[in-house]
Coordinates of C-alpha atoms in Angstrom, one line a residue:
M1 CA -3.4 -10.5 34.1
Q2 CA -4.0 -12.8 31.3
T3 CA -4.0 -16.7 31.6
Q4 CA -1.3 -18.4 29.9
E5 CA -3.8 -20.4 27.9
Q6 CA -5.6 -16.8 26.7
Q7 CA -1.9 -15.7 25.8
Q8 CA -1.4 -18.7 23.7
C9 CA -4.8 -18.5 21.9
L10 CA -4.5 -14.8 21.0
S11 CA -1.1 -15.3 19.9
K12 CA -2.6 -17.3 17.0
L13 CA -4.4 -14.3 15.5
S14 CA -2.6 -13.4 12.3
D15 CA -1.4 -9.8 12.3
A16 CA -0.9 -8.3 9.2
E17 CA 2.3 -6.5 8.9
G18 CA 2.1 -2.7 8.3
A19 CA -1.4 -2.4 8.9
A20 CA -1.5 -0.3 12.1
Y21 CA -1.6 3.5 11.9
N22 CA 1.6 3.6 14.1
D23 CA 3.6 0.7 12.2
R24 CA 7.2 1.3 11.4
L25 CA 6.3 1.1 7.7
W26 CA 4.6 4.7 8.1
E27 CA 7.2 6.5 10.4
H28 CA 8.2 8.8 7.5
E29 CA 4.7 9.8 6.2
D30 CA 3.2 13.1 6.9
H31 CA 0.8 14.1 9.2
C32 CA -1.8 17.2 8.9
L33 CA 0.0 20.4 10.3
P34 CA -1.6 21.9 13.2
D35 CA -3.3 24.6 11.5
T36 CA -4.4 22.7 8.2
R37 CA -7.6 20.7 7.6
V38 CA -9.0 22.1 10.9
E39 CA -12.7 22.1 10.0
L40 CA -12.7 18.5 8.3
R41 CA -10.8 17.0 11.5
K42 CA -13.3 19.0 13.6
K43 CA -16.4 17.2 11.5
I44 CA -15.0 14.1 12.0
M45 CA -14.7 14.4 15.8
D46 CA -17.9 15.9 16.2
W47 CA -19.4 12.7 14.1
F48 CA -17.4 10.6 16.6
E49 CA -18.6 12.2 19.7
D50 CA -22.2 12.4 18.7
P51 CA -24.0 9.4 20.3
N52 CA -26.6 9.5 17.6
G53 CA -24.2 9.8 14.7
E54 CA -24.2 7.3 11.7
C55 CA -22.0 3.9 12.3
I56 CA -19.8 4.7 9.1
F57 CA -18.1 8.1 8.3
W58 CA -16.8 7.7 4.7
L59 CA -14.5 10.4 3.6
N60 CA -13.8 10.0 -0.1
G61 CA -11.8 12.1 -2.7
M62 CA -9.9 11.5 -5.6
A63 CA -6.0 10.5 -5.4
G64 CA -3.8 13.2 -3.9
T65 CA -6.6 14.8 -1.8
G66 CA -4.9 13.8 1.5
K67 CA -6.9 11.3 2.4
S68 CA -4.2 9.3 3.9
T69 CA -2.7 11.8 5.9
I70 CA -5.9 13.0 7.5
S71 CA -6.8 9.4 8.4
R72 CA -3.2 9.0 10.0
T73 CA -3.6 11.9 12.0
V74 CA -7.1 11.3 13.2
A75 CA -5.9 8.1 14.1
W76 CA -3.2 9.5 16.4
E77 CA -5.5 12.1 18.0
L78 CA -8.0 8.9 18.7
A79 CA -5.4 6.9 20.2
E80 CA -4.3 9.8 22.7
K81 CA -7.8 10.2 23.6
K82 CA -7.8 6.3 24.2
R83 CA -10.7 5.8 21.8
L84 CA -8.7 3.9 18.7
A85 CA -10.4 1.0 18.5
A86 CA -7.8 -0.5 15.6
S87 CA -6.6 0.5 12.1
F88 CA -5.8 -1.1 9.0
F89 CA -4.1 0.9 6.4
F90 CA -4.5 -1.1 3.2
S91 CA -1.9 -0.6 0.2
R92 CA -1.7 -2.1 -2.7
G93 CA 1.5 -4.3 -3.6
R94 CA 2.5 -4.6 -0.1
G95 CA 1.6 -8.1 1.1
D96 CA -0.7 -8.6 3.7
I97 CA -2.2 -5.2 3.8
S98 CA -3.1 -5.3 -0.1
H99 CA -5.9 -7.7 0.5
A100 CA -8.4 -8.7 2.9
G101 CA -7.2 -12.1 4.2
Q102 CA -5.9 -11.0 7.6
F103 CA -8.4 -7.9 8.0
F104 CA -10.6 -9.3 10.7
T105 CA -7.8 -11.2 12.4
T106 CA -5.7 -8.1 12.6
I107 CA -8.8 -5.9 13.9
A108 CA -9.4 -8.6 16.3
S109 CA -6.0 -8.7 17.7
Q110 CA -5.8 -4.9 17.9
L111 CA -9.1 -5.0 19.9
T112 CA -7.4 -7.4 22.7
K113 CA -4.9 -4.5 23.2
S114 CA -7.0 -1.6 23.3
L115 CA -10.1 -3.2 25.0
P116 CA -8.6 -5.5 27.5
V117 CA -11.9 -7.1 28.7
L118 CA -12.6 -8.6 25.3
R119 CA -9.3 -11.0 25.5
P120 CA -11.1 -13.7 27.2
L121 CA -14.2 -13.5 24.8
I122 CA -11.9 -13.5 22.0
S123 CA -9.8 -16.2 23.3
K124 CA -12.9 -18.5 23.7
A125 CA -14.0 -17.9 20.1
I126 CA -10.7 -19.0 19.3
Q127 CA -10.8 -22.3 21.1
E128 CA -14.5 -23.1 19.8
H129 CA -13.2 -22.2 16.1
S130 CA -9.7 -23.7 16.0
D131 CA -9.4 -22.8 12.3
I132 CA -11.3 -19.5 12.2
W133 CA -8.7 -17.8 10.1
K134 CA -9.2 -20.0 7.4
Q135 CA -13.1 -19.6 7.7
R136 CA -15.0 -17.1 5.4
L137 CA -14.8 -13.4 6.5
S138 CA -18.2 -13.1 7.8
E139 CA -17.5 -16.1 10.4
Q140 CA -14.2 -14.3 11.4
W141 CA -16.2 -10.9 11.9
K142 CA -19.1 -12.6 13.7
Y143 CA -16.9 -14.9 16.2
L144 CA -13.7 -12.7 16.9
I145 CA -15.3 -8.9 16.9
L146 CA -19.1 -8.7 16.8
N147 CA -20.0 -11.3 19.1
P148 CA -17.4 -10.5 21.7
L149 CA -18.3 -6.6 21.6
K150 CA -22.2 -7.6 22.1
N151 CA -21.2 -10.3 25.2
A152 CA -18.7 -7.9 27.0
P153 CA -19.4 -6.7 30.4
A154 CA -21.6 -3.8 30.4
Q155 CA -19.7 -0.2 29.9
S156 CA -20.7 3.0 28.0
I157 CA -17.9 3.6 25.7
Q158 CA -17.3 4.7 21.9
L159 CA -14.4 3.6 19.9
V160 CA -13.4 4.0 16.5
V161 CA -11.8 1.7 13.6
V162 CA -10.0 3.6 10.9
I163 CA -9.5 2.1 7.7
D164 CA -7.5 3.7 5.3
A165 CA -7.5 3.3 1.3
L166 CA -10.3 0.6 1.4
D167 CA -9.9 0.9 -2.6
E168 CA -6.6 -0.3 -2.5
C169 CA -7.9 -4.0 -1.3
D170 CA -7.5 -6.0 -4.2
S171 CA -11.1 -7.7 -4.3
K172 CA -13.9 -5.9 -5.3
D173 CA -16.1 -8.3 -3.6
D174 CA -14.1 -8.1 -0.5
I175 CA -14.4 -4.4 -0.2
Q176 CA -18.2 -4.8 -0.6
L177 CA -18.5 -7.6 2.0
I178 CA -16.3 -5.4 4.6
L179 CA -18.8 -2.4 4.4
K180 CA -21.9 -4.8 4.7
L181 CA -20.3 -6.5 7.8
L182 CA -19.1 -3.4 9.4
A183 CA -22.6 -1.8 9.1
Q184 CA -23.8 -4.6 11.4
A185 CA -21.8 -2.6 14.3
R186 CA -24.6 -0.1 14.3
C187 CA -26.6 -2.6 16.5
L188 CA -24.0 -2.6 19.5
E189 CA -25.5 -0.7 22.3
T190 CA -22.7 -0.7 25.5
I191 CA -19.7 -0.8 23.6
R192 CA -20.5 1.2 20.6
L193 CA -18.5 1.0 17.4
R194 CA -17.6 3.6 14.7
V195 CA -15.8 3.4 11.5
L196 CA -14.1 5.9 9.8
V197 CA -13.2 4.7 5.9
T198 CA -11.2 6.9 3.3
S199 CA -11.2 5.7 -0.2
R200 CA -11.5 7.1 -3.6
P201 CA -15.0 7.1 -4.9
E202 CA -14.8 3.8 -7.2
M203 CA -17.5 1.9 -8.3
P204 CA -16.9 -1.0 -6.0
I205 CA -17.0 1.3 -3.0
L206 CA -20.1 3.2 -4.5
L207 CA -22.0 0.2 -4.7
G208 CA -20.8 -1.2 -1.4
F209 CA -22.6 1.8 0.4
R210 CA -25.1 2.2 -2.0
N211 CA -26.6 -1.3 -0.6
L212 CA -26.4 0.0 2.9
P213 CA -29.5 1.9 4.7
G214 CA -28.9 5.6 4.3
E215 CA -28.9 6.0 8.3
T216 CA -25.7 3.9 8.2
Y217 CA -23.2 6.3 7.2
Q218 CA -22.6 9.7 6.3
D219 CA -20.0 10.6 3.7
F220 CA -17.7 13.5 3.0
V221 CA -16.3 14.4 -0.4
L222 CA -12.9 15.9 0.1
H223 CA -12.9 17.8 -3.5
S224 CA -16.3 19.5 -2.2
I225 CA -14.2 21.7 0.0
P226 CA -14.1 25.2 -1.0
P227 CA -11.0 25.7 -3.1
P228 CA -9.9 28.9 -1.2
T229 CA -9.9 26.6 2.1
V230 CA -7.9 23.9 0.4
D231 CA -5.2 26.4 -1.3
Q232 CA -4.7 28.0 1.9
D233 CA -3.8 24.6 3.6
I234 CA -1.6 23.9 0.7
S235 CA -0.2 27.2 0.8
T236 CA 0.7 27.0 4.9
F237 CA 2.4 23.3 4.0
F238 CA 4.7 24.8 1.0
R239 CA 5.6 27.5 3.6
R240 CA 6.4 25.3 6.5
K241 CA 8.1 22.6 4.3
L242 CA 10.2 25.2 2.3
S243 CA 11.3 27.1 5.1
S244 CA 13.5 24.1 6.0
V245 CA 15.3 24.8 2.8
K246 CA 16.4 28.3 3.5
S247 CA 19.4 26.9 5.4
E248 CA 20.6 25.5 2.0
P249 CA 24.4 27.1 0.9
G250 CA 23.6 29.7 -1.0
L251 CA 19.9 30.7 0.0
S252 CA 20.0 31.5 3.6
T253 CA 22.3 34.8 2.8
T254 CA 20.1 36.1 0.3
S255 CA 18.6 39.6 0.8
T256 CA 15.1 38.6 -0.3
P257 CA 12.8 35.6 1.1
W258 CA 13.0 32.3 -0.7
P259 CA 11.2 31.2 -2.7
G260 CA 8.9 34.4 -2.4
E261 CA 5.2 34.8 -2.2
P262 CA 4.8 35.0 -5.8
T263 CA 6.3 31.9 -6.4
V264 CA 4.5 30.0 -3.3
Q265 CA 1.4 31.2 -4.9
R266 CA 2.1 29.8 -8.4
L267 CA 2.9 26.5 -6.8
V268 CA -0.5 26.4 -5.2
E269 CA -2.0 27.2 -8.5
K270 CA -0.2 24.3 -9.9
A271 CA -1.1 21.9 -7.1
A272 CA -4.9 22.3 -8.0
G273 CA -5.9 21.2 -4.5
L274 CA -3.8 18.1 -4.9
F275 CA -1.6 17.6 -1.7
I276 CA 0.2 14.8 -3.1
Y277 CA 1.7 17.6 -5.7
A278 CA 3.0 19.6 -3.1
A279 CA 4.2 16.9 -1.2
T280 CA 6.3 15.5 -4.1
I281 CA 7.4 19.0 -5.2
C282 CA 9.0 19.5 -1.8
R283 CA 10.9 16.1 -1.9
F284 CA 12.1 17.1 -5.4
I285 CA 13.3 20.4 -4.6
Q286 CA 15.4 19.0 -1.4
D287 CA 17.4 16.3 -3.8
D288 CA 21.0 16.7 -2.8
N289 CA 22.3 16.3 -6.4
Y290 CA 21.0 19.8 -7.2
T291 CA 20.4 23.1 -5.6
P292 CA 16.9 23.7 -4.6
E293 CA 16.9 26.7 -7.1
E294 CA 17.7 24.5 -9.8
Q295 CA 14.8 22.0 -9.0
L296 CA 12.4 24.6 -8.7
S297 CA 13.1 26.2 -12.0
V298 CA 12.5 22.8 -13.7
I299 CA 9.2 22.7 -11.8
L300 CA 8.1 26.3 -12.6
E301 CA 9.0 26.2 -16.4
E302 CA 6.0 27.1 -18.6
D303 CA 4.1 24.3 -19.9
H304 CA 3.3 24.4 -23.8
D305 CA 0.9 21.7 -24.2
T306 CA -2.6 22.1 -25.2
P307 CA -5.2 23.1 -22.5
S308 CA -6.6 19.9 -20.9
Q309 CA -9.8 19.7 -18.6
S310 CA -8.2 16.6 -16.8
P311 CA -8.2 17.2 -12.8
T312 CA -4.7 15.5 -13.0
K313 CA -2.9 17.6 -15.5
H314 CA -0.8 19.5 -13.3
L315 CA 0.0 16.6 -11.5
D316 CA 1.0 14.7 -14.7
D317 CA 2.9 17.6 -15.9
M318 CA 4.8 17.4 -12.7
Y319 CA 5.5 13.8 -12.7
T320 CA 6.4 14.1 -16.4
K321 CA 8.8 17.0 -15.8
L322 CA 10.2 15.2 -13.0
L323 CA 11.3 12.2 -14.7
Q324 CA 12.6 13.8 -17.8
H325 CA 15.0 15.6 -15.6
S326 CA 15.8 13.0 -13.0
V327 CA 16.1 9.9 -15.5
V328 CA 17.4 11.2 -18.5
G329 CA 18.7 14.8 -17.9
N330 CA 20.6 16.1 -20.9
Q331 CA 21.7 12.7 -22.2
T332 CA 22.4 11.8 -25.7
V333 CA 19.7 9.9 -27.5
R334 CA 21.5 6.6 -27.4
V335 CA 21.8 7.0 -23.6
D336 CA 18.8 8.6 -23.1
D337 CA 17.3 5.3 -24.4
H338 CA 19.1 3.0 -22.3
L339 CA 18.2 4.9 -19.2
A340 CA 14.3 4.9 -20.3
V341 CA 14.6 1.2 -21.1
R342 CA 16.1 0.4 -17.5
F343 CA 13.3 2.9 -16.0
R344 CA 10.7 0.8 -17.2
E345 CA 12.5 -2.5 -16.5
I346 CA 13.1 -1.7 -12.8
V347 CA 10.4 0.8 -11.4
G348 CA 7.9 -0.7 -13.8
S349 CA 8.4 -3.8 -11.7
I350 CA 8.4 -2.1 -8.5
I351 CA 5.0 -0.8 -9.0
I352 CA 3.2 -3.7 -9.8
M353 CA 4.9 -6.1 -7.6
F354 CA 2.7 -8.0 -5.0
D355 CA 4.9 -7.2 -2.3
I356 CA 7.7 -4.7 -1.2
M357 CA 11.1 -5.9 -1.2
A358 CA 14.7 -4.9 -0.3
T359 CA 16.8 -3.3 -3.1
K360 CA 19.3 -5.9 -3.4
E361 CA 16.4 -8.6 -3.7
I362 CA 14.8 -6.7 -6.5
A363 CA 17.9 -6.6 -8.3
K364 CA 18.5 -10.4 -8.0
L365 CA 14.6 -11.0 -8.9
L366 CA 15.3 -9.1 -12.3
H367 CA 18.9 -10.6 -12.5
L368 CA 20.6 -7.4 -12.3
R369 CA 23.9 -6.5 -10.7
T370 CA 22.3 -3.4 -9.1
I371 CA 19.3 -1.4 -9.3
S372 CA 20.5 1.6 -6.9
T373 CA 21.7 3.9 -9.8
T374 CA 18.5 4.0 -11.3
L375 CA 16.6 4.4 -8.0
A376 CA 19.1 7.0 -6.9
S377 CA 17.6 10.1 -8.8
L378 CA 13.8 9.1 -8.0
G379 CA 13.9 10.1 -4.2
S380 CA 11.0 12.5 -4.7
V381 CA 8.5 9.8 -5.8
L382 CA 10.2 6.7 -4.4
S383 CA 11.0 5.8 -0.9
V384 CA 14.7 4.7 -1.6
P385 CA 16.6 3.5 1.2
E386 CA 20.3 4.1 2.0
S387 CA 20.9 0.4 2.4
E388 CA 20.3 -2.0 -0.3
G389 CA 18.7 -4.5 2.5
Q390 CA 16.0 -2.2 3.1
P391 CA 12.7 -2.1 1.2
V392 CA 11.7 0.4 -1.6
R393 CA 8.3 1.6 -2.2
V394 CA 6.3 3.7 -3.7
F395 CA 5.3 7.1 -2.2
H396 CA 1.8 7.6 -3.5
P397 CA -0.5 5.3 -5.8
S398 CA -0.8 8.1 -8.2
F399 CA 2.4 7.8 -9.4
R400 CA 1.6 4.1 -10.0
D401 CA -1.5 5.5 -11.8
F402 CA 0.3 7.7 -14.2
L403 CA 3.0 5.6 -15.4
L404 CA 0.3 2.8 -16.3
D405 CA -2.1 5.1 -18.2
S406 CA -1.5 6.1 -21.7
Q407 CA -3.8 9.0 -21.5
R408 CA -1.7 10.8 -18.4
C409 CA 1.9 9.4 -19.6
L410 CA 2.4 11.3 -22.7
D411 CA 6.2 10.6 -22.7
S412 CA 6.4 7.1 -24.2
R413 CA 9.7 6.7 -22.3
F414 CA 8.4 6.1 -19.2
L415 CA 5.0 4.7 -19.7
I416 CA 4.9 1.1 -18.6
D417 CA 3.2 -1.7 -20.3
L418 CA 1.3 -3.7 -17.6
K419 CA 0.8 -6.9 -19.0
E420 CA 4.3 -6.9 -20.7
T421 CA 5.8 -6.2 -17.4
H422 CA 4.0 -8.9 -15.7
I423 CA 5.0 -11.5 -17.9
T424 CA 8.6 -10.5 -17.8
L425 CA 8.3 -10.8 -14.2
F426 CA 7.0 -14.2 -14.6
R427 CA 9.8 -15.3 -16.8
N428 CA 12.5 -14.0 -14.3
C429 CA 10.5 -16.0 -11.4
I430 CA 10.5 -19.0 -13.3
M431 CA 14.1 -18.7 -13.9
L432 CA 14.9 -18.6 -10.1
L433 CA 12.6 -21.6 -9.6
A434 CA 14.7 -23.7 -11.7
E435 CA 17.6 -23.0 -9.2
L436 CA 15.5 -24.7 -6.5
R437 CA 16.8 -28.6 -5.6
Q438 CA 16.1 -31.4 -3.4
D439 CA 16.7 -30.7 0.5
L440 CA 17.3 -27.1 -0.3
C441 CA 18.3 -26.3 3.3
N442 CA 20.5 -29.0 3.6
L443 CA 18.9 -30.5 6.4
R444 CA 19.8 -34.2 5.6
E445 CA 16.3 -34.9 7.6
P446 CA 13.4 -35.5 5.5
G447 CA 11.1 -36.1 8.3
V448 CA 12.2 -33.1 10.2
S449 CA 9.0 -30.6 11.1
V450 CA 9.3 -27.2 9.7
G451 CA 8.7 -25.3 13.0
D452 CA 11.9 -27.1 14.5
I453 CA 14.1 -25.4 11.8
P454 CA 15.6 -22.2 12.7
E455 CA 14.2 -19.2 10.7
H456 CA 17.6 -17.8 10.0
I457 CA 18.4 -21.2 8.0
I458 CA 15.3 -21.2 5.9
Q459 CA 16.3 -17.0 5.3
R460 CA 19.5 -18.2 4.1
Y461 CA 18.6 -20.6 1.5
I462 CA 15.5 -18.9 0.6
P463 CA 16.2 -15.3 0.3
G464 CA 13.6 -12.5 -0.3
H465 CA 13.9 -13.1 -4.4
I466 CA 13.5 -16.8 -4.0
H467 CA 10.8 -16.6 -1.8
Y468 CA 8.8 -13.8 -3.8
A469 CA 9.3 -16.3 -6.9
C470 CA 7.9 -19.1 -5.4
R471 CA 4.7 -17.4 -3.9
Y472 CA 3.7 -15.2 -6.9
W473 CA 4.9 -16.6 -10.2
F474 CA 1.7 -17.7 -11.3
H475 CA 0.1 -14.5 -10.4
H476 CA 2.2 -12.8 -12.9
F477 CA 1.7 -15.1 -15.5
Q478 CA -2.2 -14.8 -15.1
L479 CA -1.7 -11.0 -15.6
G480 CA 0.6 -11.0 -18.3
N481 CA 0.6 -11.7 -22.1
P482 CA 1.9 -15.2 -22.3
I483 CA 3.2 -16.8 -25.8
Q484 CA 3.9 -20.2 -26.4
E485 CA 7.4 -20.0 -25.1
D486 CA 5.9 -19.5 -21.7
M487 CA 3.7 -22.2 -22.2
D488 CA 6.9 -24.4 -22.6
R489 CA 8.3 -22.8 -19.6
I490 CA 5.8 -23.8 -17.5
L491 CA 5.9 -27.4 -19.0
R492 CA 9.5 -27.5 -18.2
F493 CA 8.8 -26.4 -14.5
L494 CA 6.4 -29.1 -13.9
E495 CA 8.6 -31.7 -15.3
Q496 CA 11.7 -30.5 -13.6
D497 CA 11.1 -28.2 -10.6
F498 CA 7.6 -29.1 -9.4
L499 CA 8.4 -30.9 -6.5
H500 CA 11.4 -28.5 -5.3
W501 CA 8.7 -25.9 -5.4
L502 CA 6.7 -27.5 -3.0
E503 CA 9.4 -28.3 -0.8
A504 CA 10.4 -24.5 -0.9
L505 CA 6.7 -23.5 -0.2
S506 CA 6.6 -25.9 2.9
L507 CA 9.6 -24.3 4.0
I508 CA 7.9 -20.8 4.1
R509 CA 4.8 -21.9 5.1
E510 CA 3.0 -21.5 2.0
V511 CA 1.9 -24.8 0.8
S512 CA -2.0 -23.7 1.2
N513 CA -1.3 -21.2 -1.4
G514 CA 0.5 -23.4 -3.5
V515 CA -2.6 -25.7 -3.7
L516 CA -4.7 -22.8 -5.1
I517 CA -2.1 -22.4 -7.6
V518 CA -2.1 -25.5 -8.9
G519 CA -5.8 -25.3 -9.2
D520 CA -6.0 -22.3 -10.9
L521 CA -3.2 -23.2 -13.2
E522 CA -5.2 -26.5 -14.3
I523 CA -7.9 -24.4 -15.2
T524 CA -5.9 -21.4 -16.8
L525 CA -3.8 -24.2 -19.0
R526 CA -7.3 -25.9 -20.1
V527 CA -8.6 -22.8 -21.3
S528 CA -5.3 -21.9 -23.1

């Protein structure tokens, strides 16, 4: 049993919310069907079980090729074998899992559960380095993970750390540093640590692996799998998912199979090897507002655009059709424009925000009465909760990429201007900060410790949209296209609301980030 002292030490390890493969956040995400990706999953398991295999297995592929589904499936399989050391699923725009700030502390925290023999060693490291979570990533790796694994009682065991979507970590330098540090695991002897990494083949990742010794890693390129193999897996996916639709009224009594083999093959051709295409289509077809046949006919409409060599052409066409049908439909031009403007305002904000938020909180952040009407028809690309108190999120980063790229999103009604959306969010945040006041939580006790204030009191007076505005207003300003009026807004904030903001930051335990913001603000304004 753990001693009380060990428990207290280990409880200090910051654990990024949503990082683990089995976190509530990923509950409704797909896993590989039993008879799909068979050879690839076997290849990964062979690598893991080979005592002479490379330390790192890098599974890379373009957006939509199914990397996260594979890593999630492998993580479950390893966990069942009791060979999963830890997992970290990066996700852009989702708070602590969008950056590396809590990466190694989270891995260490999970290691104490998967490998109990490390608990006293990691606990001792925390005692000796009481501010370890503030230290450099290299120090965290050394003291919380590498040294405990080296000094653990001798036992021959091999474990895997699964890291998904490393390219969605928001710092290129941190990406390369993480790879460099993880490669040091190859020196471990008794407790051998392997690392499965999935990512897009983007330059920071490529450079990170290029700087490692050749014998440190092996890579596997998803889009190098023979097309017939991928098409067969996508065909299986379509058949399994669409078979559940046959119970819909009007389909179960038809004399011919639905949707029919020729239709399935046509959908497979349009998917062009992208599993995200298939998953999005299946969600779109099951929209409760239309019949499956109507939805399917929208997708199967012939494309009349000029041929394109873009590997994402069919995916882009699908997103365009989906938005044209779901957002504007057959409305008049005037209503059409209004719906498109509202789409850009709401969905544009959701795809670039730095953290996920409840639907009602996003509405308050945008100073709108509700956003539910706009989101209701977008269930195939957004995870829209039934309750406004639950967070809304993007199903796949390829949708975000599509909306922000003028070369891919050819219908200007849906194209999101990144800088303009950031500066609009800044203005919304700064308006909310003007609502702050002294003694925000009505404590009437200036010297009370934050730790003594009940959490529900803080959440009552600093709800999600205020919390977000306090934390991220400056980040949106940095990434936007400010004009002189925005400089004036900051001046008024500094003159009238600055101390109230610091008080709010102390209540939500973000003062350290506030200090960094003030320093960056000074530099930014000096340049401006």
